[in-house]
């Protein structure tokens, strides 16, 4: 049975981005993102695709959602999340990688949340991960990390599994 996972790095106030860029650059978060998503399908909105420095991410099936455009190099394109998921029936897990509107659309059907929770509240943000009721989710991973020379903030890798789904 296919699982839908939302993956994001979020601040204390659920901030995820500013001006179509990630707010935080955490090498360990990027490494975890690559480890989890490599070999799987990733679904993103068109703005998220445009924010990728080198375009489609290697060693993954890249799907871009857009109602207007259909040409994103190295990807498949669909007009809706439902249409994209209907074309992923053979996948064991599909990762939704952003942005805000896609996270909001996918949250009600998500099975897993793979979050990097950052111990910070940024001064400026214009994109946010949707609120969710933590009691509806079981924490199956909670790994703390301290700040260091490459990471300006303390953070946690937290994986949530939807209860009763």
Short mmCIF file of C-alpha atoms in Angstrom, two decimals:
data_model
loop_
_atom_site.label_atom_id
_atom_site.label_comp_id
_atom_site.label_asym_id
_atom_site.label_seq_id
_atom_site.Cartn_x
_atom_site.Cartn_y
_atom_site.Cartn_z
CA UNK A 1 0.00 0.00 0.00
CA UNK A 2 1.38 3.37 -1.06
CA UNK A 3 2.51 5.77 1.67
CA UNK A 4 2.56 9.54 1.27
CA UNK A 5 5.34 11.31 3.15
CA UNK A 6 5.73 15.05 3.56
CA UNK A 7 9.36 16.08 4.05
CA UNK A 8 10.41 19.55 5.21
CA UNK A 9 12.67 21.58 7.48
CA UNK A 10 10.49 23.75 9.70
CA UNK A 11 11.12 26.50 12.24
CA UNK A 12 9.30 26.77 15.59
CA UNK A 13 6.59 28.84 13.84
CA UNK A 14 6.43 26.33 10.93
CA UNK A 15 8.30 28.70 8.59
CA UNK A 16 9.86 26.89 5.64
CA UNK A 17 10.80 29.58 3.12
CA UNK A 18 11.28 33.17 2.10
CA UNK A 19 11.12 34.48 -1.48
CA UNK A 20 11.10 30.93 -2.91
CA UNK A 21 14.24 29.90 -1.02
CA UNK A 22 14.80 27.68 1.99
CA UNK A 23 15.25 29.69 5.17
CA UNK A 24 17.82 27.28 6.60
CA UNK A 25 20.88 25.71 5.00
CA UNK A 26 21.64 22.69 7.17
CA UNK A 27 24.02 20.22 5.51
CA UNK A 28 22.80 17.31 7.67
CA UNK A 29 19.18 18.09 6.74
CA UNK A 30 20.09 18.10 3.04
CA UNK A 31 21.97 14.81 3.50
CA UNK A 32 18.95 13.25 5.24
CA UNK A 33 16.65 14.54 2.48
CA UNK A 34 18.87 12.91 -0.14
CA UNK A 35 19.10 9.62 1.78
CA UNK A 36 15.34 9.39 2.26
CA UNK A 37 14.22 10.43 -1.22
CA UNK A 38 16.84 8.84 -3.48
CA UNK A 39 15.30 6.00 -5.46
CA UNK A 40 11.77 7.26 -4.82
CA UNK A 41 9.25 9.58 -6.43
CA UNK A 42 9.21 13.20 -5.30
CA UNK A 43 6.29 15.52 -5.99
CA UNK A 44 6.69 19.29 -5.92
CA UNK A 45 4.97 22.45 -7.03
CA UNK A 46 6.33 24.48 -9.93
CA UNK A 47 7.86 27.17 -7.69
CA UNK A 48 9.71 24.52 -5.71
CA UNK A 49 11.05 23.10 -8.97
CA UNK A 50 12.22 26.58 -10.02
CA UNK A 51 14.02 26.98 -6.69
CA UNK A 52 16.19 23.89 -7.25
CA UNK A 53 19.69 25.11 -8.17
CA UNK A 54 20.31 22.39 -10.79
CA UNK A 55 16.75 21.49 -11.81
CA UNK A 56 15.41 17.95 -11.44
CA UNK A 57 16.98 16.02 -8.59
CA UNK A 58 19.06 13.03 -9.69
CA UNK A 59 18.20 9.40 -8.96
CA UNK A 60 14.56 10.20 -8.22
CA UNK A 61 11.39 10.31 -10.26
CA UNK A 62 10.61 14.05 -10.28
CA UNK A 63 6.99 15.10 -10.63
CA UNK A 64 5.97 18.75 -10.90
CA UNK A 65 2.42 19.94 -10.37
CA UNK A 66 1.24 22.88 -12.45
CA UNK A 67 -2.14 23.84 -13.84
CA UNK A 68 -0.56 26.18 -16.44
CA UNK A 69 2.79 24.75 -17.54
CA UNK A 70 3.71 21.26 -18.64
CA UNK A 71 7.39 21.49 -19.51
CA UNK A 72 9.88 21.10 -16.68
CA UNK A 73 13.17 19.52 -17.84
CA UNK A 74 13.83 16.07 -16.42
CA UNK A 75 10.39 15.73 -14.86
CA UNK A 76 6.87 14.50 -15.40
CA UNK A 77 4.10 17.05 -15.02
CA UNK A 78 0.53 16.71 -13.80
CA UNK A 79 -2.21 19.23 -13.12
CA UNK A 80 -3.18 17.93 -9.65
CA UNK A 81 -1.90 15.89 -6.75
CA UNK A 82 -4.66 13.34 -7.35
CA UNK A 83 -3.59 12.90 -10.98
CA UNK A 84 0.07 12.54 -9.97
CA UNK A 85 -0.70 9.97 -7.28
CA UNK A 86 -2.87 7.99 -9.71
CA UNK A 87 0.30 7.66 -11.81
CA UNK A 88 2.34 6.42 -8.83
CA UNK A 89 0.35 3.33 -7.89
CA UNK A 90 3.43 1.08 -8.08
CA UNK A 91 5.39 3.23 -5.62
CA UNK A 92 5.75 2.11 -2.00
CA UNK A 93 6.37 5.67 -0.78
CA UNK A 94 5.97 9.04 -2.47
CA UNK A 95 7.60 12.15 -0.99
CA UNK A 96 5.92 15.54 -1.19
CA UNK A 97 8.74 18.11 -1.04
CA UNK A 98 6.87 21.43 -1.19
CA UNK A 99 5.88 24.14 -1.36
CA UNK A 100 3.37 25.50 1.06
CA UNK A 101 0.24 25.03 -1.06
CA UNK A 102 1.15 21.45 -1.95
CA UNK A 103 1.87 20.62 1.70
CA UNK A 104 -1.58 22.00 2.62
CA UNK A 105 -3.22 19.91 -0.11
CA UNK A 106 -1.34 16.73 0.85
CA UNK A 107 -1.57 16.99 4.66
CA UNK A 108 -5.03 15.37 4.96
CA UNK A 109 -3.85 12.26 3.08
CA UNK A 110 -0.30 12.09 4.46
CA UNK A 111 0.85 8.95 6.25
CA UNK A 112 4.30 10.12 7.34
CA UNK A 113 5.90 13.47 8.21
CA UNK A 114 9.69 13.56 7.90
CA UNK A 115 10.54 16.83 9.59
CA UNK A 116 13.68 18.62 10.59
CA UNK A 117 12.48 20.79 13.46
CA UNK A 118 14.78 23.77 13.87
CA UNK A 119 15.15 25.53 17.22
CA UNK A 120 14.66 29.00 15.79
CA UNK A 121 11.95 31.43 14.74
CA UNK A 122 13.04 33.46 11.70
CA UNK A 123 12.30 37.17 11.53
CA UNK A 124 11.03 36.90 7.97
CA UNK A 125 9.20 34.08 6.20
CA UNK A 126 6.50 33.94 3.56
CA UNK A 127 5.94 30.18 3.31
CA UNK A 128 4.84 27.91 6.15
CA UNK A 129 4.32 24.20 6.74
CA UNK A 130 0.68 23.52 7.71
CA UNK A 131 -0.28 23.20 11.35
CA UNK A 132 -0.97 19.65 12.46
CA UNK A 133 -2.33 18.09 15.63
CA UNK A 134 0.57 16.18 17.16
CA UNK A 135 -1.76 13.85 19.07
CA UNK A 136 -2.89 12.43 15.70
CA UNK A 137 0.68 11.34 14.99
CA UNK A 138 3.05 8.85 16.62
CA UNK A 139 6.70 9.89 16.86
CA UNK A 140 8.80 7.03 15.49
CA UNK A 141 12.11 8.94 15.27
CA UNK A 142 13.33 11.85 17.38
CA UNK A 143 17.04 12.51 16.98
CA UNK A 144 18.51 15.67 18.51
CA UNK A 145 21.46 17.55 17.02
CA UNK A 146 23.42 20.41 18.51
CA UNK A 147 24.65 23.44 16.62
CA UNK A 148 28.19 23.25 15.26
CA UNK A 149 30.43 24.94 12.69
CA UNK A 150 28.08 23.93 9.84
CA UNK A 151 24.74 24.24 11.66
CA UNK A 152 23.80 27.56 13.27
CA UNK A 153 20.86 26.15 15.22
CA UNK A 154 19.95 23.12 17.27
CA UNK A 155 17.59 20.84 15.35
CA UNK A 156 15.85 17.49 15.54
CA UNK A 157 15.05 14.88 12.94
CA UNK A 158 11.50 13.88 13.83
CA UNK A 159 9.48 11.32 11.92
CA UNK A 160 5.75 11.13 12.61
CA UNK A 161 3.47 8.26 11.60
CA UNK A 162 -0.27 8.96 11.27
CA UNK A 163 -2.24 7.10 13.94
CA UNK A 164 -5.12 4.81 12.84
CA UNK A 165 -4.45 5.08 9.14
#
